């Protein structure tokens, strides 16, 4: 990372030593610390911390590997923000590779975290959907807002940690549980509170490990290996690395113009309103996969010399073309399979994906628009919650199909989509242990308080139908959960 020494005041290494009473673990950790000291210059690593994440004598629940990882994050935050003068922390896991401009990216964006009118809670170097097919040199320094927490090399402020997360971070004790991991916990509205994260279109980090707690080798190959990396894009285009022009393009003025919330909203709204509407999946495939000429979609859209503006190396003229495709969340997994994106919507902002496929000398901006979540659609374009829907709660172990029948009604999986959030669940249940994320056929649901498991008393939301991310299920049930049901 050519920019890290100049961009970061301190670089810390945090080691999880597991059980502090385990002599074997302590010995292994000391060996790792020694290897770090021998590998890096003396002034590279400011300090090595040792975190003990296991205390088996007093654990209320059987902890999982995800709990230990979350505890390690907590320890790292506490250690970092207890140091004098540290106001921002960038967290990077040990299997991540970083770009040459990684440090400059965070140095250039940290001001947003304490600028309240920017409404930004985190900055990340990762774009889940910055895939090879959607990355080009022209987008090397482009930036996006997302209301889906990205993780993977990210920055948080001391202010937010101390005022919001410190007292509720999931550490695997009662009412502080994240059964699918701390990152899914971060994505809940209880944490995001309507704020966004800022990400680059092309990732500044790359996951080098092909297996772990949340990913196996097959998933790595499908979801992570194809994510573009900034240095590779720059080198393939004849630059030394991604740092060469970063400072020019990430100036305060440039980032403000790109990301100020009012301006960003207007830009996305105009792109949807005035862009060409892709009317069918068949048409989308024709345009993007079969490389059909898009000139007919770009009538009256002004040409711009994009590479000349950004890189001052080429005068190739590009024609900007906005394309918009509307979808429903339950259709997304099929769409993602065709477009080679993540199985569930990620890197989205207010229900809108912004992608940059490149073809036929045109700068194409493709917007995938969720018809339930996007606020910029006309009424006849939206999928709106039916005023005939009756929201009912089931008894433990009962599915929604049965619950609706008891009321003389029928369960609607379409209307269930509107209830898959913490606010709706709290309208029916106490949710005394908070709101969390899970996967399963019985979700969204409330876990009964006497369940005897870590999620007892929690309301649980999910990413989509089980197990294929399709429609939420009316017939799913679990003996320890009460369902929230949409009956018509």
PDB file of N, CA and C in Angstrom, residues 47-141:
ATOM      1  N   UNK A  47       1.783  -1.105  17.219  1.00  0.00           N
ATOM      2  CA  UNK A  47       1.621  -1.938  18.408  1.00  0.00           C
ATOM      3  C   UNK A  47       0.865  -3.205  18.038  1.00  0.00           C
ATOM      4  N   UNK A  48       1.108  -4.269  18.783  1.00  0.00           N
ATOM      5  CA  UNK A  48       0.363  -5.519  18.620  1.00  0.00           C
ATOM      6  C   UNK A  48      -0.495  -5.725  19.860  1.00  0.00           C
ATOM      7  N   UNK A  49      -1.814  -5.866  19.637  1.00  0.00           N
ATOM      8  CA  UNK A  49      -2.728  -6.110  20.751  1.00  0.00           C
ATOM      9  C   UNK A  49      -3.060  -7.592  20.836  1.00  0.00           C
ATOM     10  N   UNK A  50      -3.343  -8.057  22.027  1.00  0.00           N
ATOM     11  CA  UNK A  50      -3.795  -9.430  22.224  1.00  0.00           C
ATOM     12  C   UNK A  50      -5.169  -9.403  22.872  1.00  0.00           C
ATOM     13  N   UNK A  51      -6.127 -10.011  22.204  1.00  0.00           N
ATOM     14  CA  UNK A  51      -7.511 -10.022  22.688  1.00  0.00           C
ATOM     15  C   UNK A  51      -7.910 -11.431  23.094  1.00  0.00           C
ATOM     16  N   UNK A  52      -8.468 -11.554  24.263  1.00  0.00           N
ATOM     17  CA  UNK A  52      -9.002 -12.835  24.724  1.00  0.00           C
ATOM     18  C   UNK A  52     -10.509 -12.842  24.526  1.00  0.00           C
ATOM     19  N   UNK A  53     -10.998 -13.718  23.650  1.00  0.00           N
ATOM     20  CA  UNK A  53     -12.422 -13.720  23.309  1.00  0.00           C
ATOM     21  C   UNK A  53     -13.198 -14.846  23.986  1.00  0.00           C
ATOM     22  N   UNK A  54     -12.505 -15.701  24.725  1.00  0.00           N
ATOM     23  CA  UNK A  54     -13.181 -16.849  25.329  1.00  0.00           C
ATOM     24  C   UNK A  54     -13.078 -16.804  26.849  1.00  0.00           C
ATOM     25  N   UNK A  55     -14.233 -16.970  27.488  1.00  0.00           N
ATOM     26  CA  UNK A  55     -14.287 -17.019  28.956  1.00  0.00           C
ATOM     27  C   UNK A  55     -15.330 -18.065  29.321  1.00  0.00           C
ATOM     28  N   UNK A  56     -14.967 -19.316  29.120  1.00  0.00           N
ATOM     29  CA  UNK A  56     -15.934 -20.416  29.144  1.00  0.00           C
ATOM     30  C   UNK A  56     -16.631 -20.603  30.481  1.00  0.00           C
ATOM     31  N   UNK A  57     -16.032 -20.155  31.565  1.00  0.00           N
ATOM     32  CA  UNK A  57     -16.629 -20.386  32.882  1.00  0.00           C
ATOM     33  C   UNK A  57     -17.930 -19.613  33.086  1.00  0.00           C
ATOM     34  N   UNK A  58     -18.072 -18.474  32.408  1.00  0.00           N
ATOM     35  CA  UNK A  58     -19.226 -17.616  32.683  1.00  0.00           C
ATOM     36  C   UNK A  58     -20.149 -17.437  31.481  1.00  0.00           C
ATOM     37  N   UNK A  59     -19.967 -18.242  30.411  1.00  0.00           N
ATOM     38  CA  UNK A  59     -20.784 -18.065  29.222  1.00  0.00           C
ATOM     39  C   UNK A  59     -22.215 -18.554  29.468  1.00  0.00           C
ATOM     40  N   UNK A  60     -23.173 -17.716  29.095  1.00  0.00           N
ATOM     41  CA  UNK A  60     -24.584 -18.070  29.256  1.00  0.00           C
ATOM     42  C   UNK A  60     -25.051 -18.995  28.142  1.00  0.00           C
ATOM     43  N   UNK A  61     -24.508 -18.778  26.923  1.00  0.00           N
ATOM     44  CA  UNK A  61     -24.858 -19.587  25.757  1.00  0.00           C
ATOM     45  C   UNK A  61     -23.593 -20.231  25.201  1.00  0.00           C
ATOM     46  N   UNK A  62     -23.799 -21.286  24.424  1.00  0.00           N
ATOM     47  CA  UNK A  62     -22.682 -21.874  23.700  1.00  0.00           C
ATOM     48  C   UNK A  62     -22.329 -20.928  22.552  1.00  0.00           C
ATOM     49  N   UNK A  63     -21.123 -20.412  22.576  1.00  0.00           N
ATOM     50  CA  UNK A  63     -20.724 -19.426  21.585  1.00  0.00           C
ATOM     51  C   UNK A  63     -20.296 -20.086  20.281  1.00  0.00           C
ATOM     52  N   UNK A  64     -20.463 -19.340  19.196  1.00  0.00           N
ATOM     53  CA  UNK A  64     -20.067 -19.804  17.872  1.00  0.00           C
ATOM     54  C   UNK A  64     -18.822 -19.049  17.421  1.00  0.00           C
ATOM     55  N   UNK A  65     -18.251 -19.498  16.326  1.00  0.00           N
ATOM     56  CA  UNK A  65     -17.086 -18.797  15.764  1.00  0.00           C
ATOM     57  C   UNK A  65     -17.434 -17.360  15.434  1.00  0.00           C
ATOM     58  N   UNK A  66     -18.663 -17.118  14.973  1.00  0.00           N
ATOM     59  CA  UNK A  66     -19.093 -15.750  14.670  1.00  0.00           C
ATOM     60  C   UNK A  66     -19.092 -14.875  15.927  1.00  0.00           C
ATOM     61  N   UNK A  67     -19.462 -15.462  17.046  1.00  0.00           N
ATOM     62  CA  UNK A  67     -19.428 -14.708  18.307  1.00  0.00           C
ATOM     63  C   UNK A  67     -17.994 -14.310  18.663  1.00  0.00           C
ATOM     64  N   UNK A  68     -17.053 -15.241  18.476  1.00  0.00           N
ATOM     65  CA  UNK A  68     -15.660 -14.945  18.799  1.00  0.00           C
ATOM     66  C   UNK A  68     -15.110 -13.846  17.885  1.00  0.00           C
ATOM     67  N   UNK A  69     -15.472 -13.900  16.599  1.00  0.00           N
ATOM     68  CA  UNK A  69     -15.026 -12.860  15.667  1.00  0.00           C
ATOM     69  C   UNK A  69     -15.591 -11.506  16.085  1.00  0.00           C
ATOM     70  N   UNK A  70     -16.869 -11.486  16.457  1.00  0.00           N
ATOM     71  CA  UNK A  70     -17.504 -10.238  16.869  1.00  0.00           C
ATOM     72  C   UNK A  70     -16.854  -9.690  18.138  1.00  0.00           C
ATOM     73  N   UNK A  71     -16.494 -10.573  19.061  1.00  0.00           N
ATOM     74  CA  UNK A  71     -15.811 -10.137  20.282  1.00  0.00           C
ATOM     75  C   UNK A  71     -14.436  -9.558  19.962  1.00  0.00           C
ATOM     76  N   UNK A  72     -13.785 -10.135  18.961  1.00  0.00           N
ATOM     77  CA  UNK A  72     -12.469  -9.620  18.577  1.00  0.00           C
ATOM     78  C   UNK A  72     -12.612  -8.203  18.002  1.00  0.00           C
ATOM     79  N   UNK A  73     -13.632  -7.968  17.209  1.00  0.00           N
ATOM     80  CA  UNK A  73     -13.885  -6.616  16.700  1.00  0.00           C
ATOM     81  C   UNK A  73     -14.105  -5.648  17.863  1.00  0.00           C
ATOM     82  N   UNK A  74     -14.898  -6.072  18.828  1.00  0.00           N
ATOM     83  CA  UNK A  74     -15.164  -5.218  19.993  1.00  0.00           C
ATOM     84  C   UNK A  74     -13.855  -4.848  20.688  1.00  0.00           C
ATOM     85  N   UNK A  75     -13.008  -5.840  20.893  1.00  0.00           N
ATOM     86  CA  UNK A  75     -11.722  -5.613  21.551  1.00  0.00           C
ATOM     87  C   UNK A  75     -10.865  -4.637  20.749  1.00  0.00           C
ATOM     88  N   UNK A  76     -10.861  -4.786  19.414  1.00  0.00           N
ATOM     89  CA  UNK A  76     -10.062  -3.899  18.559  1.00  0.00           C
ATOM     90  C   UNK A  76     -10.565  -2.461  18.639  1.00  0.00           C
ATOM     91  N   UNK A  77     -11.881  -2.283  18.586  1.00  0.00           N
ATOM     92  CA  UNK A  77     -12.459  -0.940  18.716  1.00  0.00           C
ATOM     93  C   UNK A  77     -12.079  -0.309  20.059  1.00  0.00           C
ATOM     94  N   UNK A  78     -12.235  -1.070  21.125  1.00  0.00           N
ATOM     95  CA  UNK A  78     -11.952  -0.542  22.455  1.00  0.00           C
ATOM     96  C   UNK A  78     -10.477  -0.154  22.598  1.00  0.00           C
ATOM     97  N   UNK A  79      -9.593  -1.015  22.112  1.00  0.00           N
ATOM     98  CA  UNK A  79      -8.161  -0.729  22.206  1.00  0.00           C
ATOM     99  C   UNK A  79      -7.789   0.508  21.391  1.00  0.00           C
ATOM    100  N   UNK A  80      -8.343   0.602  20.182  1.00  0.00           N
ATOM    101  CA  UNK A  80      -7.982   1.713  19.293  1.00  0.00           C
ATOM    102  C   UNK A  80      -8.483   3.042  19.835  1.00  0.00           C
ATOM    103  N   UNK A  81      -9.750   3.086  20.191  1.00  0.00           N
ATOM    104  CA  UNK A  81     -10.341   4.373  20.579  1.00  0.00           C
ATOM    105  C   UNK A  81      -9.985   4.793  22.018  1.00  0.00           C
ATOM    106  N   UNK A  82      -9.259   3.934  22.721  1.00  0.00           N
ATOM    107  CA  UNK A  82      -8.732   4.345  24.030  1.00  0.00           C
ATOM    108  C   UNK A  82      -7.391   5.065  23.872  1.00  0.00           C
ATOM    109  N   UNK A  83      -6.814   5.026  22.661  1.00  0.00           N
ATOM    110  CA  UNK A  83      -5.554   5.710  22.390  1.00  0.00           C
ATOM    111  C   UNK A  83      -5.819   7.202  22.173  1.00  0.00           C
ATOM    112  N   UNK A  84      -4.973   8.036  22.692  1.00  0.00           N
ATOM    113  CA  UNK A  84      -5.131   9.477  22.518  1.00  0.00           C
ATOM    114  C   UNK A  84      -4.992   9.870  21.052  1.00  0.00           C
ATOM    115  N   UNK A  85      -5.906  10.706  20.606  1.00  0.00           N
ATOM    116  CA  UNK A  85      -5.792  11.278  19.271  1.00  0.00           C
ATOM    117  C   UNK A  85      -6.387  10.466  18.150  1.00  0.00           C
ATOM    118  N   UNK A  86      -6.841   9.248  18.428  1.00  0.00           N
ATOM    119  CA  UNK A  86      -7.428   8.431  17.360  1.00  0.00           C
ATOM    120  C   UNK A  86      -8.921   8.709  17.275  1.00  0.00           C
ATOM    121  N   UNK A  87      -9.356   9.251  16.145  1.00  0.00           N
ATOM    122  CA  UNK A  87     -10.759   9.601  15.930  1.00  0.00           C
ATOM    123  C   UNK A  87     -11.438   8.702  14.907  1.00  0.00           C
ATOM    124  N   UNK A  88     -10.644   7.996  14.083  1.00  0.00           N
ATOM    125  CA  UNK A  88     -11.197   7.125  13.045  1.00  0.00           C
ATOM    126  C   UNK A  88     -10.392   5.835  13.024  1.00  0.00           C
ATOM    127  N   UNK A  89     -11.079   4.729  12.778  1.00  0.00           N
ATOM    128  CA  UNK A  89     -10.410   3.430  12.732  1.00  0.00           C
ATOM    129  C   UNK A  89     -10.814   2.699  11.463  1.00  0.00           C
ATOM    130  N   UNK A  90      -9.816   2.237  10.706  1.00  0.00           N
ATOM    131  CA  UNK A  90     -10.041   1.389   9.536  1.00  0.00           C
ATOM    132  C   UNK A  90      -9.736  -0.041   9.939  1.00  0.00           C
ATOM    133  N   UNK A  91     -10.693  -0.936   9.736  1.00  0.00           N
ATOM    134  CA  UNK A  91     -10.534  -2.336  10.128  1.00  0.00           C
ATOM    135  C   UNK A  91     -10.344  -3.204   8.895  1.00  0.00           C
ATOM    136  N   UNK A  92      -9.338  -4.057   8.970  1.00  0.00           N
ATOM    137  CA  UNK A  92      -8.973  -4.899   7.833  1.00  0.00           C
ATOM    138  C   UNK A  92      -8.651  -6.290   8.349  1.00  0.00           C
ATOM    139  N   UNK A  93      -9.341  -7.303   7.849  1.00  0.00           N
ATOM    140  CA  UNK A  93      -9.082  -8.666   8.304  1.00  0.00           C
ATOM    141  C   UNK A  93      -7.810  -9.210   7.654  1.00  0.00           C
ATOM    142  N   UNK A  94      -7.287 -10.298   8.224  1.00  0.00           N
ATOM    143  CA  UNK A  94      -5.938 -10.727   7.864  1.00  0.00           C
ATOM    144  C   UNK A  94      -5.814 -11.387   6.498  1.00  0.00           C
ATOM    145  N   UNK A  95      -6.933 -11.644   5.819  1.00  0.00           N
ATOM    146  CA  UNK A  95      -6.844 -12.267   4.497  1.00  0.00           C
ATOM    147  C   UNK A  95      -7.164 -11.272   3.382  1.00  0.00           C
ATOM    148  N   UNK A  96      -7.011  -9.965   3.674  1.00  0.00           N
ATOM    149  CA  UNK A  96      -7.340  -8.938   2.700  1.00  0.00           C
ATOM    150  C   UNK A  96      -6.077  -8.344   2.079  1.00  0.00           C
ATOM    151  N   UNK A  97      -6.131  -8.156   0.774  1.00  0.00           N
ATOM    152  CA  UNK A  97      -5.080  -7.447   0.048  1.00  0.00           C
ATOM    153  C   UNK A  97      -5.598  -6.046  -0.249  1.00  0.00           C
ATOM    154  N   UNK A  98      -4.740  -5.037  -0.183  1.00  0.00           N
ATOM    155  CA  UNK A  98      -5.196  -3.663  -0.382  1.00  0.00           C
ATOM    156  C   UNK A  98      -4.514  -3.031  -1.594  1.00  0.00           C
ATOM    157  N   UNK A  99      -5.186  -2.054  -2.181  1.00  0.00           N
ATOM    158  CA  UNK A  99      -4.664  -1.370  -3.361  1.00  0.00           C
ATOM    159  C   UNK A  99      -3.637  -0.313  -2.964  1.00  0.00           C
ATOM    160  N   UNK A 100      -2.928   0.217  -3.957  1.00  0.00           N
ATOM    161  CA  UNK A 100      -1.909   1.235  -3.705  1.00  0.00           C
ATOM    162  C   UNK A 100      -2.502   2.508  -3.113  1.00  0.00           C
ATOM    163  N   UNK A 101      -3.758   2.814  -3.486  1.00  0.00           N
ATOM    164  CA  UNK A 101      -4.386   4.044  -3.000  1.00  0.00           C
ATOM    165  C   UNK A 101      -5.347   3.801  -1.838  1.00  0.00           C
ATOM    166  N   UNK A 102      -5.237   2.636  -1.204  1.00  0.00           N
ATOM    167  CA  UNK A 102      -6.113   2.271  -0.101  1.00  0.00           C
ATOM    168  C   UNK A 102      -6.065   3.321   1.015  1.00  0.00           C
ATOM    169  N   UNK A 103      -4.886   3.708   1.430  1.00  0.00           N
ATOM    170  CA  UNK A 103      -4.749   4.697   2.490  1.00  0.00           C
ATOM    171  C   UNK A 103      -5.301   6.047   2.092  1.00  0.00           C
ATOM    172  N   UNK A 104      -5.033   6.459   0.856  1.00  0.00           N
ATOM    173  CA  UNK A 104      -5.512   7.758   0.382  1.00  0.00           C
ATOM    174  C   UNK A 104      -7.035   7.789   0.306  1.00  0.00           C
ATOM    175  N   UNK A 105      -7.653   6.656  -0.035  1.00  0.00           N
ATOM    176  CA  UNK A 105      -9.115   6.574  -0.093  1.00  0.00           C
ATOM    177  C   UNK A 105      -9.725   6.951   1.264  1.00  0.00           C
ATOM    178  N   UNK A 106      -9.212   6.386   2.332  1.00  0.00           N
ATOM    179  CA  UNK A 106      -9.762   6.673   3.650  1.00  0.00           C
ATOM    180  C   UNK A 106      -9.345   8.061   4.155  1.00  0.00           C
ATOM    181  N   UNK A 107      -8.139   8.475   3.825  1.00  0.00           N
ATOM    182  CA  UNK A 107      -7.705   9.821   4.196  1.00  0.00           C
ATOM    183  C   UNK A 107      -8.588  10.871   3.523  1.00  0.00           C
ATOM    184  N   UNK A 108      -9.020  10.601   2.293  1.00  0.00           N
ATOM    185  CA  UNK A 108      -9.819  11.559   1.519  1.00  0.00           C
ATOM    186  C   UNK A 108     -11.280  11.584   1.931  1.00  0.00           C
ATOM    187  N   UNK A 109     -11.755  10.530   2.591  1.00  0.00           N
ATOM    188  CA  UNK A 109     -13.190  10.419   2.879  1.00  0.00           C
ATOM    189  C   UNK A 109     -13.540  10.511   4.361  1.00  0.00           C
ATOM    190  N   UNK A 110     -12.557  10.559   5.252  1.00  0.00           N
ATOM    191  CA  UNK A 110     -12.861  10.493   6.684  1.00  0.00           C
ATOM    192  C   UNK A 110     -13.697  11.679   7.160  1.00  0.00           C
ATOM    193  N   UNK A 111     -13.576  12.819   6.497  1.00  0.00           N
ATOM    194  CA  UNK A 111     -14.324  14.004   6.918  1.00  0.00           C
ATOM    195  C   UNK A 111     -15.830  13.781   6.868  1.00  0.00           C
ATOM    196  N   UNK A 112     -16.273  12.859   6.003  1.00  0.00           N
ATOM    197  CA  UNK A 112     -17.707  12.612   5.861  1.00  0.00           C
ATOM    198  C   UNK A 112     -18.327  12.022   7.131  1.00  0.00           C
ATOM    199  N   UNK A 113     -17.534  11.294   7.898  1.00  0.00           N
ATOM    200  CA  UNK A 113     -18.071  10.585   9.060  1.00  0.00           C
ATOM    201  C   UNK A 113     -18.516  11.522  10.177  1.00  0.00           C
ATOM    202  N   UNK A 114     -17.943  12.712  10.212  1.00  0.00           N
ATOM    203  CA  UNK A 114     -18.336  13.685  11.239  1.00  0.00           C
ATOM    204  C   UNK A 114     -19.012  14.907  10.642  1.00  0.00           C
ATOM    205  N   UNK A 115     -19.374  14.804   9.379  1.00  0.00           N
ATOM    206  CA  UNK A 115     -20.095  15.890   8.717  1.00  0.00           C
ATOM    207  C   UNK A 115     -21.569  15.471   8.680  1.00  0.00           C
ATOM    208  N   UNK A 116     -22.354  15.959   9.639  1.00  0.00           N
ATOM    209  CA  UNK A 116     -23.698  15.424   9.861  1.00  0.00           C
ATOM    210  C   UNK A 116     -24.599  15.558   8.647  1.00  0.00           C
ATOM    211  N   UNK A 117     -24.428  16.634   7.859  1.00  0.00           N
ATOM    212  CA  UNK A 117     -25.300  16.796   6.700  1.00  0.00           C
ATOM    213  C   UNK A 117     -24.944  15.852   5.553  1.00  0.00           C
ATOM    214  N   UNK A 118     -23.810  15.137   5.662  1.00  0.00           N
ATOM    215  CA  UNK A 118     -23.506  14.104   4.658  1.00  0.00           C
ATOM    216  C   UNK A 118     -24.264  12.813   4.969  1.00  0.00           C
ATOM    217  N   UNK A 119     -24.648  12.618   6.264  1.00  0.00           N
ATOM    218  CA  UNK A 119     -25.450  11.464   6.667  1.00  0.00           C
ATOM    219  C   UNK A 119     -24.747  10.146   6.323  1.00  0.00           C
ATOM    220  N   UNK A 120     -23.461  10.051   6.647  1.00  0.00           N
ATOM    221  CA  UNK A 120     -22.646   8.870   6.341  1.00  0.00           C
ATOM    222  C   UNK A 120     -22.170   8.244   7.644  1.00  0.00           C
ATOM    223  N   UNK A 121     -22.376   6.950   7.797  1.00  0.00           N
ATOM    224  CA  UNK A 121     -21.962   6.259   9.017  1.00  0.00           C
ATOM    225  C   UNK A 121     -20.663   5.489   8.834  1.00  0.00           C
ATOM    226  N   UNK A 122     -20.341   5.097   7.603  1.00  0.00           N
ATOM    227  CA  UNK A 122     -19.093   4.361   7.385  1.00  0.00           C
ATOM    228  C   UNK A 122     -18.571   4.608   5.983  1.00  0.00           C
ATOM    229  N   UNK A 123     -17.282   4.346   5.819  1.00  0.00           N
ATOM    230  CA  UNK A 123     -16.636   4.327   4.502  1.00  0.00           C
ATOM    231  C   UNK A 123     -16.011   2.956   4.350  1.00  0.00           C
ATOM    232  N   UNK A 124     -16.161   2.361   3.184  1.00  0.00           N
ATOM    233  CA  UNK A 124     -15.588   1.035   2.931  1.00  0.00           C
ATOM    234  C   UNK A 124     -14.808   1.046   1.625  1.00  0.00           C
ATOM    235  N   UNK A 125     -13.841   0.144   1.529  1.00  0.00           N
ATOM    236  CA  UNK A 125     -13.088  -0.010   0.291  1.00  0.00           C
ATOM    237  C   UNK A 125     -13.630  -1.108  -0.596  1.00  0.00           C
ATOM    238  N   UNK A 126     -14.831  -1.607  -0.270  1.00  0.00           N
ATOM    239  CA  UNK A 126     -15.353  -2.809  -0.938  1.00  0.00           C
ATOM    240  C   UNK A 126     -16.682  -2.538  -1.622  1.00  0.00           C
ATOM    241  N   UNK A 127     -16.836  -3.047  -2.831  1.00  0.00           N
ATOM    242  CA  UNK A 127     -18.101  -3.014  -3.553  1.00  0.00           C
ATOM    243  C   UNK A 127     -18.470  -4.444  -3.931  1.00  0.00           C
ATOM    244  N   UNK A 128     -19.501  -4.982  -3.266  1.00  0.00           N
ATOM    245  CA  UNK A 128     -19.912  -6.368  -3.516  1.00  0.00           C
ATOM    246  C   UNK A 128     -20.174  -6.652  -4.984  1.00  0.00           C
ATOM    247  N   UNK A 129     -20.718  -5.669  -5.683  1.00  0.00           N
ATOM    248  CA  UNK A 129     -21.109  -5.893  -7.077  1.00  0.00           C
ATOM    249  C   UNK A 129     -20.225  -5.151  -8.077  1.00  0.00           C
ATOM    250  N   UNK A 130     -19.011  -4.812  -7.645  1.00  0.00           N
ATOM    251  CA  UNK A 130     -18.050  -4.230  -8.583  1.00  0.00           C
ATOM    252  C   UNK A 130     -17.328  -5.334  -9.335  1.00  0.00           C
ATOM    253  N   UNK A 131     -18.086  -6.090 -10.114  1.00  0.00           N
ATOM    254  CA  UNK A 131     -17.551  -7.274 -10.789  1.00  0.00           C
ATOM    255  C   UNK A 131     -16.778  -6.908 -12.051  1.00  0.00           C
ATOM    256  N   UNK A 132     -16.070  -7.893 -12.568  1.00  0.00           N
ATOM    257  CA  UNK A 132     -15.259  -7.698 -13.768  1.00  0.00           C
ATOM    258  C   UNK A 132     -16.097  -7.164 -14.915  1.00  0.00           C
ATOM    259  N   UNK A 133     -17.318  -7.643 -15.087  1.00  0.00           N
ATOM    260  CA  UNK A 133     -18.161  -7.200 -16.182  1.00  0.00           C
ATOM    261  C   UNK A 133     -18.725  -5.801 -16.017  1.00  0.00           C
ATOM    262  N   UNK A 134     -18.511  -5.206 -14.834  1.00  0.00           N
ATOM    263  CA  UNK A 134     -19.080  -3.887 -14.546  1.00  0.00           C
ATOM    264  C   UNK A 134     -18.003  -2.906 -14.073  1.00  0.00           C
ATOM    265  N   UNK A 135     -16.777  -3.132 -14.480  1.00  0.00           N
ATOM    266  CA  UNK A 135     -15.672  -2.277 -14.053  1.00  0.00           C
ATOM    267  C   UNK A 135     -14.814  -1.918 -15.258  1.00  0.00           C
ATOM    268  N   UNK A 136     -14.484  -0.662 -15.364  1.00  0.00           N
ATOM    269  CA  UNK A 136     -13.615  -0.207 -16.446  1.00  0.00           C
ATOM    270  C   UNK A 136     -12.762   0.936 -15.940  1.00  0.00           C
ATOM    271  N   UNK A 137     -11.747   1.289 -16.706  1.00  0.00           N
ATOM    272  CA  UNK A 137     -10.839   2.357 -16.318  1.00  0.00           C
ATOM    273  C   UNK A 137     -11.579   3.658 -16.031  1.00  0.00           C
ATOM    274  N   UNK A 138     -12.623   3.939 -16.796  1.00  0.00           N
ATOM    275  CA  UNK A 138     -13.362   5.187 -16.636  1.00  0.00           C
ATOM    276  C   UNK A 138     -14.039   5.293 -15.268  1.00  0.00           C
ATOM    277  N   UNK A 139     -14.223   4.184 -14.586  1.00  0.00           N
ATOM    278  CA  UNK A 139     -14.896   4.176 -13.285  1.00  0.00           C
ATOM    279  C   UNK A 139     -13.926   3.962 -12.128  1.00  0.00           C
ATOM    280  N   UNK A 140     -12.620   4.069 -12.382  1.00  0.00           N
ATOM    281  CA  UNK A 140     -11.621   3.747 -11.369  1.00  0.00           C
ATOM    282  C   UNK A 140     -11.760   4.607 -10.117  1.00  0.00           C
ATOM    283  N   UNK A 141     -12.154   5.871 -10.275  1.00  0.00           N
ATOM    284  CA  UNK A 141     -12.250   6.773  -9.131  1.00  0.00           C
ATOM    285  C   UNK A 141     -13.687   7.191  -8.834  1.00  0.00           C
TER     286      UNK A 141
END
